[in-house]
CSV table of C-alpha atoms and ligand atoms in Angstrom, one decimal:
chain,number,residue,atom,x,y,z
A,11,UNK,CA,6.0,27.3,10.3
A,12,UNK,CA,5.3,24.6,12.8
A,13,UNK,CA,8.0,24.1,15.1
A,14,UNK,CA,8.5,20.7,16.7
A,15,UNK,CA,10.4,20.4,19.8
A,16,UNK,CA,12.5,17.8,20.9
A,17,UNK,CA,14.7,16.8,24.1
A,18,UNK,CA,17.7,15.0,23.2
A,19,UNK,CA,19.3,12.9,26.1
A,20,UNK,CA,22.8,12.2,25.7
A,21,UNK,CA,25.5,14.3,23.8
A,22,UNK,CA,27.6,11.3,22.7
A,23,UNK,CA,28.3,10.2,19.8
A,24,UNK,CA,25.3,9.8,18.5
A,25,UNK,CA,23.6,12.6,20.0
A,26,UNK,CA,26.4,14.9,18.5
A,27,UNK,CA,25.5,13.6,15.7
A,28,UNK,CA,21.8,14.1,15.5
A,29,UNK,CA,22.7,17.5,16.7
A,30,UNK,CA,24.8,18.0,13.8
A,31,UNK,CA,22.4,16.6,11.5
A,32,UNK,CA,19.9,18.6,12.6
A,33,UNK,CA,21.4,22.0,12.1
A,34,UNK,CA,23.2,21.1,8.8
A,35,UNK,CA,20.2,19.9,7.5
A,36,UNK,CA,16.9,21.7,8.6
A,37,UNK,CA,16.2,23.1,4.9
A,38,UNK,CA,16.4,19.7,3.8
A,39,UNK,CA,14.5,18.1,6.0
A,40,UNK,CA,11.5,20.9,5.6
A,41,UNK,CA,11.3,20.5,2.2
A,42,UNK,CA,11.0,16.1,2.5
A,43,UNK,CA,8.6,17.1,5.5
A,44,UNK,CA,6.2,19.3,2.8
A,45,UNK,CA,6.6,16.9,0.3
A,46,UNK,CA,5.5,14.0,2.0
A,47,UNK,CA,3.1,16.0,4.4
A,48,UNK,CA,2.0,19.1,3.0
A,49,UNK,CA,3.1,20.9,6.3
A,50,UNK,CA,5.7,23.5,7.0
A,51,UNK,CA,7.5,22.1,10.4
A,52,UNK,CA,10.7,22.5,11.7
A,53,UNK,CA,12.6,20.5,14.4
A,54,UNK,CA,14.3,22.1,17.2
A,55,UNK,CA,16.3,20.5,19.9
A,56,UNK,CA,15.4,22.9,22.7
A,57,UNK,CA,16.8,20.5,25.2
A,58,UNK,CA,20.0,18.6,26.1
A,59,UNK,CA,20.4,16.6,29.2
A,60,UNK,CA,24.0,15.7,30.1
A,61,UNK,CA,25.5,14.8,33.5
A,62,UNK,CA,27.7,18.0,32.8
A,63,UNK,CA,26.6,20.9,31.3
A,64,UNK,CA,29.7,22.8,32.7
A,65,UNK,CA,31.7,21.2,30.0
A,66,UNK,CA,30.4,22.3,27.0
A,67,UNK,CA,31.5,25.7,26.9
A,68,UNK,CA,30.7,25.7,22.5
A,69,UNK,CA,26.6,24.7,23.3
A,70,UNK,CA,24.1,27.9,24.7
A,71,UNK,CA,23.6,27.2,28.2
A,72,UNK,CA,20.3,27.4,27.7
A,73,UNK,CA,19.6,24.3,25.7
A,74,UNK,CA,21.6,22.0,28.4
A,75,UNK,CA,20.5,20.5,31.9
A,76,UNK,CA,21.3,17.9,34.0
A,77,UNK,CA,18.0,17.8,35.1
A,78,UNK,CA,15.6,15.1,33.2
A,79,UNK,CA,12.6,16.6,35.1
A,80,UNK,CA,13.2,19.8,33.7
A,81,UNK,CA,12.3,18.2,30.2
A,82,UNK,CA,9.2,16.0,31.7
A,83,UNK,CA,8.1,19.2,32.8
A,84,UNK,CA,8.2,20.8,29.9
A,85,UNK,CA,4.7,20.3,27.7
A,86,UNK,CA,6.3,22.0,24.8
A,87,UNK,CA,8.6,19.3,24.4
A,88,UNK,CA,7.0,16.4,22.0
A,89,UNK,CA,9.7,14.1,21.5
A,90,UNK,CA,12.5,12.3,23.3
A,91,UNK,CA,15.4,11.1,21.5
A,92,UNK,CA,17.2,9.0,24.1
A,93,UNK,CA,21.1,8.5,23.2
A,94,UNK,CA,22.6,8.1,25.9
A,95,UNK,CA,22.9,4.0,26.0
A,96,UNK,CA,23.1,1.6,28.7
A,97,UNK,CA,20.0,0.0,30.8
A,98,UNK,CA,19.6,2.6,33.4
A,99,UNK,CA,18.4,5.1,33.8
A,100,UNK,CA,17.8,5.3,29.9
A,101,UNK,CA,15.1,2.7,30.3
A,102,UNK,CA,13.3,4.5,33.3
A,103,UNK,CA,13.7,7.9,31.2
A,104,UNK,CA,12.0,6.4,28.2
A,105,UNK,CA,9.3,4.4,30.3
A,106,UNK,CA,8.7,8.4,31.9
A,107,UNK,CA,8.8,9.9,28.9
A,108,UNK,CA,5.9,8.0,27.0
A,109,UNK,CA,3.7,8.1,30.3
A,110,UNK,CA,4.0,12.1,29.8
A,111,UNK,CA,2.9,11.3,26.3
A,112,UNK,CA,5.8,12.1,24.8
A,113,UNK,CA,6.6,10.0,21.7
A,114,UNK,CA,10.6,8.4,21.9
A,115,UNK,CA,13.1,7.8,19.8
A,116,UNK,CA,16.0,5.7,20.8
A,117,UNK,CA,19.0,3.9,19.6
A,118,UNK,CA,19.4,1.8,22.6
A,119,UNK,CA,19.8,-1.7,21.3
A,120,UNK,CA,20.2,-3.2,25.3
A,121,UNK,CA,17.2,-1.3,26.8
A,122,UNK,CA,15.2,-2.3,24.0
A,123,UNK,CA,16.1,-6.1,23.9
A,124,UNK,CA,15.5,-5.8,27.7
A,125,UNK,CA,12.7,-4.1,27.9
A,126,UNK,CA,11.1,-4.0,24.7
A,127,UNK,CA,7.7,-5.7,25.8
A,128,UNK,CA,7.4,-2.8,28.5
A,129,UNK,CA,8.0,0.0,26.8
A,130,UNK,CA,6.3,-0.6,23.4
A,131,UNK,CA,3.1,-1.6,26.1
A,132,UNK,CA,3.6,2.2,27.6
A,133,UNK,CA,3.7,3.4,24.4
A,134,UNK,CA,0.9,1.7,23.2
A,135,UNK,CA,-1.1,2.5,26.1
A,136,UNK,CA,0.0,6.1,25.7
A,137,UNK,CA,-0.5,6.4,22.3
A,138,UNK,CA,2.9,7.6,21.4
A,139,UNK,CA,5.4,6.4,19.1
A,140,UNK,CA,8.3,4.5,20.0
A,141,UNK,CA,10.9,4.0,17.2
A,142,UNK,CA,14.2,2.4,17.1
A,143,UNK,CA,15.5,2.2,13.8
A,144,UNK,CA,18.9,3.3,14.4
A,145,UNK,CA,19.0,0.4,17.3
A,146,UNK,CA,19.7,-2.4,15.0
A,147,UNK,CA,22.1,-2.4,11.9
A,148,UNK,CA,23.2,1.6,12.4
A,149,UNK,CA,22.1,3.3,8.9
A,150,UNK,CA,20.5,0.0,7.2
A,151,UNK,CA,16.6,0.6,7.2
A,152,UNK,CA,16.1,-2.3,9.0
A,153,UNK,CA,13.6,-2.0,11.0
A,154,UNK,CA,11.3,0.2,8.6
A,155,UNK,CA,11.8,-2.6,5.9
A,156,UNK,CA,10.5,-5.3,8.0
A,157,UNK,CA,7.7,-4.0,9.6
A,158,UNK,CA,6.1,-1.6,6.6
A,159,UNK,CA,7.3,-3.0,3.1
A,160,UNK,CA,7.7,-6.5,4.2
A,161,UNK,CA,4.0,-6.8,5.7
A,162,UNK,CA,2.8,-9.5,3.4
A,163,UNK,CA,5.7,-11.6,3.9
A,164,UNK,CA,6.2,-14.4,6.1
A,165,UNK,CA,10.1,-14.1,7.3
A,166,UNK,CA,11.6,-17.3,7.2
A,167,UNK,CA,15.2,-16.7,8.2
A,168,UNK,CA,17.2,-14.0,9.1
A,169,UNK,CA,21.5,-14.0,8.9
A,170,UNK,CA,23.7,-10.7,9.1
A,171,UNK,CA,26.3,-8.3,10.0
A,172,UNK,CA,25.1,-6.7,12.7
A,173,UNK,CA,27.9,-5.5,15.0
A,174,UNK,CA,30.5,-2.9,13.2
A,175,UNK,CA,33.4,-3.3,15.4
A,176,UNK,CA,33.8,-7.1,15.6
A,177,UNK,CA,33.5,-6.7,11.2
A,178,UNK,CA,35.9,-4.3,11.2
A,179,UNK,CA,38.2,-6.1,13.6
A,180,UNK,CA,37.8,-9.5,11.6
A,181,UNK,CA,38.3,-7.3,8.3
A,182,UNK,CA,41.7,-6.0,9.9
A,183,UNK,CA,42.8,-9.3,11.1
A,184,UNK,CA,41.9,-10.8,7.3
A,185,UNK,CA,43.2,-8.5,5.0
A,186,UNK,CA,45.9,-6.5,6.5
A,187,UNK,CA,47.2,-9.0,9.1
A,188,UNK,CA,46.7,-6.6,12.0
A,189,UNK,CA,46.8,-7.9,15.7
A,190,UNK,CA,43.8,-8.2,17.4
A,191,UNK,CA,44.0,-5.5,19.8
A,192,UNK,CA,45.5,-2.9,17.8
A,193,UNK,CA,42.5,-3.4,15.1
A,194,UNK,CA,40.2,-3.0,18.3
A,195,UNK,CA,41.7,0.0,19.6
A,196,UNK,CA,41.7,1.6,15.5
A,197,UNK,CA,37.4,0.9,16.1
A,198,UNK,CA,37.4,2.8,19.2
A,199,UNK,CA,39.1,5.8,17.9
A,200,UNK,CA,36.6,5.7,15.2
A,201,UNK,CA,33.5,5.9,17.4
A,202,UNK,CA,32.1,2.3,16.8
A,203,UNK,CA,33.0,0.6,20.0
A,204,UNK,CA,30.5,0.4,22.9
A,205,UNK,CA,31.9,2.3,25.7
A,206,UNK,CA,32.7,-1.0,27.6
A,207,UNK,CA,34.0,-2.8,24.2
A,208,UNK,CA,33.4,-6.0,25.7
A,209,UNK,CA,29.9,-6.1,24.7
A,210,UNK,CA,31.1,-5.6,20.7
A,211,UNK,CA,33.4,-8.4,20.6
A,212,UNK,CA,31.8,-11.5,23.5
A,213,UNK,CA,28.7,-10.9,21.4
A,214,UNK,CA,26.1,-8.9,23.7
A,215,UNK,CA,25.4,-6.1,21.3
A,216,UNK,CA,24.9,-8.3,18.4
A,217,UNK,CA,22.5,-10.8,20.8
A,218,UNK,CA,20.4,-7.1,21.5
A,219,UNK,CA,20.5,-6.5,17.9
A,220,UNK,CA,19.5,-10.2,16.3
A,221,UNK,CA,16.5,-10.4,19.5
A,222,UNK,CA,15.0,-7.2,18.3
A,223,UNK,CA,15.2,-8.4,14.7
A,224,UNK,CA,13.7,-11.7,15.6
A,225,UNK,CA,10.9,-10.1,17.3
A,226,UNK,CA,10.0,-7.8,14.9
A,227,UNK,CA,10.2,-10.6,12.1
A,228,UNK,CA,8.5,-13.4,14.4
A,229,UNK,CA,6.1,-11.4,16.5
A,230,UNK,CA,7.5,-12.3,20.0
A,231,UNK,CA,10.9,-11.2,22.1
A,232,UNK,CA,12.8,-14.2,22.5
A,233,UNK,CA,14.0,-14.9,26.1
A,234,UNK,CA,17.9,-13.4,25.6
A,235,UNK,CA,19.0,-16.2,27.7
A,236,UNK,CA,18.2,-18.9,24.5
A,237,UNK,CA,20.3,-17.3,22.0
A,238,UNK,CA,23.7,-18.8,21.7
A,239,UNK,CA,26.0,-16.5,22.0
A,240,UNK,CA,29.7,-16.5,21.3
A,241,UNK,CA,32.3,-13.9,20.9
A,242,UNK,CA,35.3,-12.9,18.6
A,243,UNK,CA,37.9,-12.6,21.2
A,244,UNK,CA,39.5,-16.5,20.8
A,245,UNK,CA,39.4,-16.3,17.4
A,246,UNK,CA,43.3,-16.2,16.3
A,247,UNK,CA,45.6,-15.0,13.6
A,248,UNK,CA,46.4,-18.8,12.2
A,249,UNK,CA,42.7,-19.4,12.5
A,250,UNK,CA,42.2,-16.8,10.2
A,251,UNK,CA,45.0,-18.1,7.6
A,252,UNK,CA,43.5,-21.5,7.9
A,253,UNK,CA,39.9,-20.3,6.8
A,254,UNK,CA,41.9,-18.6,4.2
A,255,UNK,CA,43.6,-21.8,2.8
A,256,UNK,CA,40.6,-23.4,2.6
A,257,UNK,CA,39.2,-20.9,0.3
A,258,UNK,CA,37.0,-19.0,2.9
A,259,UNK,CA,36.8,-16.2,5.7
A,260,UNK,CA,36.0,-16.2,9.4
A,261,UNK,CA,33.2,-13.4,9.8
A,262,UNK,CA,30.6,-12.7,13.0
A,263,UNK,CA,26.9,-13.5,12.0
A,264,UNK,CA,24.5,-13.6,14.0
A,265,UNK,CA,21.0,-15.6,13.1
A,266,UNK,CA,17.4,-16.1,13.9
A,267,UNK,CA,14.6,-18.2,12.2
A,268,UNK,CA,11.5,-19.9,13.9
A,269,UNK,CA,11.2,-23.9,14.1
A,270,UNK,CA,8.4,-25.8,15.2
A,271,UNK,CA,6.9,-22.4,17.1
A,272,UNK,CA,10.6,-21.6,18.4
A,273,UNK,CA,13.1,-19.0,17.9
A,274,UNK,CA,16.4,-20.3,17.0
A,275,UNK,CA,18.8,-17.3,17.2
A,276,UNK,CA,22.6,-17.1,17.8
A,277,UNK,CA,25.2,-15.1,17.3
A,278,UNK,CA,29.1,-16.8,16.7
A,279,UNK,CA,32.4,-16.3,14.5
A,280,UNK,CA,31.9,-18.8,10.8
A,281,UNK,CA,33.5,-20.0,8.4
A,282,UNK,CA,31.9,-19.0,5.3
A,283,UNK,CA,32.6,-19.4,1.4
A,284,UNK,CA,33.9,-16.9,0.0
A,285,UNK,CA,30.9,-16.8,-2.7
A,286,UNK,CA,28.2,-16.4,0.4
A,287,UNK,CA,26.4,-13.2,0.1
A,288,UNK,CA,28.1,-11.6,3.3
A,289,UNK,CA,31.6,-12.5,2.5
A,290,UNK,CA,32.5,-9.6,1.2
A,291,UNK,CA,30.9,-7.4,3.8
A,292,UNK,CA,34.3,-5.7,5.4
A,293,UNK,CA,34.8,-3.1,7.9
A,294,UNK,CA,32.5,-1.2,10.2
A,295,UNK,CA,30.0,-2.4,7.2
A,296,UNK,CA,26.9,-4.4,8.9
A,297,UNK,CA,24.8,-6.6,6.3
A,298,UNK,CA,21.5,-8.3,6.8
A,299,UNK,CA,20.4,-11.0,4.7
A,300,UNK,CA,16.6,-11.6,4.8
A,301,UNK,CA,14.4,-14.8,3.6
A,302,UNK,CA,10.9,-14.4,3.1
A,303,UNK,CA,8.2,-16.2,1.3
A,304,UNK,CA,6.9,-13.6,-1.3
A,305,UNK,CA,9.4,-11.3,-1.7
A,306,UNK,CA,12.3,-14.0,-1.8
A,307,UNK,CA,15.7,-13.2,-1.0
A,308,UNK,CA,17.0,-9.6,0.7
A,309,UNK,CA,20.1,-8.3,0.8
A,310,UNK,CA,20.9,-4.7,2.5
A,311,UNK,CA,24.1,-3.3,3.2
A,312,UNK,CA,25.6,-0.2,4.9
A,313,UNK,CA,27.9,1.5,7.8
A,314,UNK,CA,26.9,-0.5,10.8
A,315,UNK,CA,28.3,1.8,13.5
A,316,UNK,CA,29.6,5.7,14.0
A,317,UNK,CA,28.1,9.1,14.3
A,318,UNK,CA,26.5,10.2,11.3
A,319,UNK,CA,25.2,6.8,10.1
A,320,UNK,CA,23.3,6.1,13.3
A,321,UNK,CA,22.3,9.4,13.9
A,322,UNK,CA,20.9,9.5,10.3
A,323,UNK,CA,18.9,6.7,11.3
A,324,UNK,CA,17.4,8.5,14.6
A,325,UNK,CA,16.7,11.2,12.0
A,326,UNK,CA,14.9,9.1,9.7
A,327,UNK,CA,12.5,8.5,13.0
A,328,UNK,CA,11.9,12.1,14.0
A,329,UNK,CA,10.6,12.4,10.6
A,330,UNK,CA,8.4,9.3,10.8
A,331,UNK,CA,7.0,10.6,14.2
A,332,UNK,CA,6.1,14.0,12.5
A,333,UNK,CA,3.5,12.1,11.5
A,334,UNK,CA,1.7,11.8,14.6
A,335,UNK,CA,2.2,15.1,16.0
B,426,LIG,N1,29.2,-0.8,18.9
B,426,LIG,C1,28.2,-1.0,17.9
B,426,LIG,C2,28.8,-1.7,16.7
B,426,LIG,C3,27.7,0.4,17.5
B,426,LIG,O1,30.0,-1.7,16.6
B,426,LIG,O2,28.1,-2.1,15.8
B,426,LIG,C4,26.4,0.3,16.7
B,426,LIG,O3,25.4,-0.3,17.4
């Protein structure tokens, strides 16, 4: 038996949650690995970094550090899975990482939408791997769909759910009648809120997700700065019974499509009818609705946010990176 060893940084939770995934499901994952493969590999986490390793009395103090160059150093270690979010120093980590040729994994939607031209270059130029698929749309095979079984497709447009807690926050104010910041505070409890909300419900996250989507379906990262961006947070109860009136509901999409060699993207509350594909799309659910000129019309739904549905996705990347090892 091969064994594969990865460093996971961050023990959030997402990384929990590859953690969990991991151990729960190693036969599983074995046998899809010899299927598709023909080889008999197993993947280990054999490290953990986390700003305190003190804390986690349950976890063998072996497998934690606070101390990233203890996993740089470490030429046993193959693959990154960086889960730890923000900018910095995930960005640096990763940029490290690939130069050390170790391939990366990474759910970071805001690293990636502001760095994504830099780190897929090092990773080119490293010749590692550097996968994102749990970055955009949580569980939805996104990213996969587009750049593999999409490849003789021109995209033409691209509309969807993309941000969990703003859906389920609408979905609360629309069919239960909750306030606004109670339905907020429910999403944080259940593990789909950014740590600093604010970028869920002004927009940011779903601007990271919809720039990635439009680069990966138009060939080019769109300056951030161009895409229209507005939030949930003025959007009110009687706004919400008004759309209903009129036979529709408010719901957060964010867009992209290219017009006369530009990206159009942009992210905003609409009103939409209730017959329009994503309608119907409630909760931490995200949705992404794709045009293209051979295959036609897309539609793929699942959960958009939380543990096990994102770490599923980083999972699904580990066992595309396999590959390559
Ligand atoms: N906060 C994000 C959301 C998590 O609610 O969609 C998944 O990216």
């Amino acid at each position: 038996m091969e064994k594969i060893k990865i460093a996971l940084l961050g023990l959030g939770t997402v990384g929990g949650g590859v953690k969990a995934i991991l151990e729960e499901k190693q036969d599983l994952i074995q046998e899809r690995i010899y299927i598709k493969n023909g080889r008999k590999v197993s993947l280990e986490i054999s490290k953990i970094l986390i700003s305190h390793p003190e804390k986690y009395r349950a976890i063998s103090p072996v497998l934690l550090t606070a101390d990233f160059q203890e996993i740089m150093n470490d030429e046993n270690i193959k693959v990154v899975v960086e889960v730890m979010g923000g900018e910095e120093p995930a960005t640096n980590y990763m940029l490290q990482a690939m130069e050390r040729k170790k391939h990366v994994v990474t759910a970071n939607k805001l690293a990636i939408a502001k760095s994504g031209e830099l780190l897929e270059n090092v990773a080119t130029k490293n010749r590692v791997n550097f996968l994102y698929e749990a970055a955009v749309a949580g569980t939805i095979p996104i990213i996969r769909t587009i750049n593999d079984s999409l490849v003789a497709n021109e995209i033409t447009e691209i509309s969807g759910i993309i941000n969990g807690t703003t859906n389920y926050i609408l979905s609360k104010m629309t069919h239960e009648r909750s306030p606004y910041a109670e339905a907020l505070m429910n999403a944080q409890e259940l593990g789909f809120a950014e740590e600093d909300p604010g970028s869920d419900v002004k927009g940011d996250d779903a601007l990271y997700k919809i720039a990635i989507l439009s680069r990966l379906a138009f060939g080019e990262w769109p300056d951030l700065d161009t895409i229209d961006c507005k939030g949930i947070t003025e959007i009110t109860p009687q706004q919400i019974e008004d759309a209903k009136k009129r036979g529709k509901v408010i719901k957060f999409l964010a867009r992209t499509k290219k017009a006369e060699g530009k990206i159009i993207a942009s992210v905003s509350p609409e009103e939409i009818e209730l017959h329009h594909p994503l309608a119907h799309v409630d909760g931490a659910m995200n949705a992404v609705y794709l045009h293209c000129d051979n295959a036609g019309e897309l539609l793929f739904q699942g959960a958009g946010a939380g543990s096990r549905p994102t770490a599923s996705a980083v999972v699904s990347d580990l066992f595309a990176v396999i590959e390559q090892i």
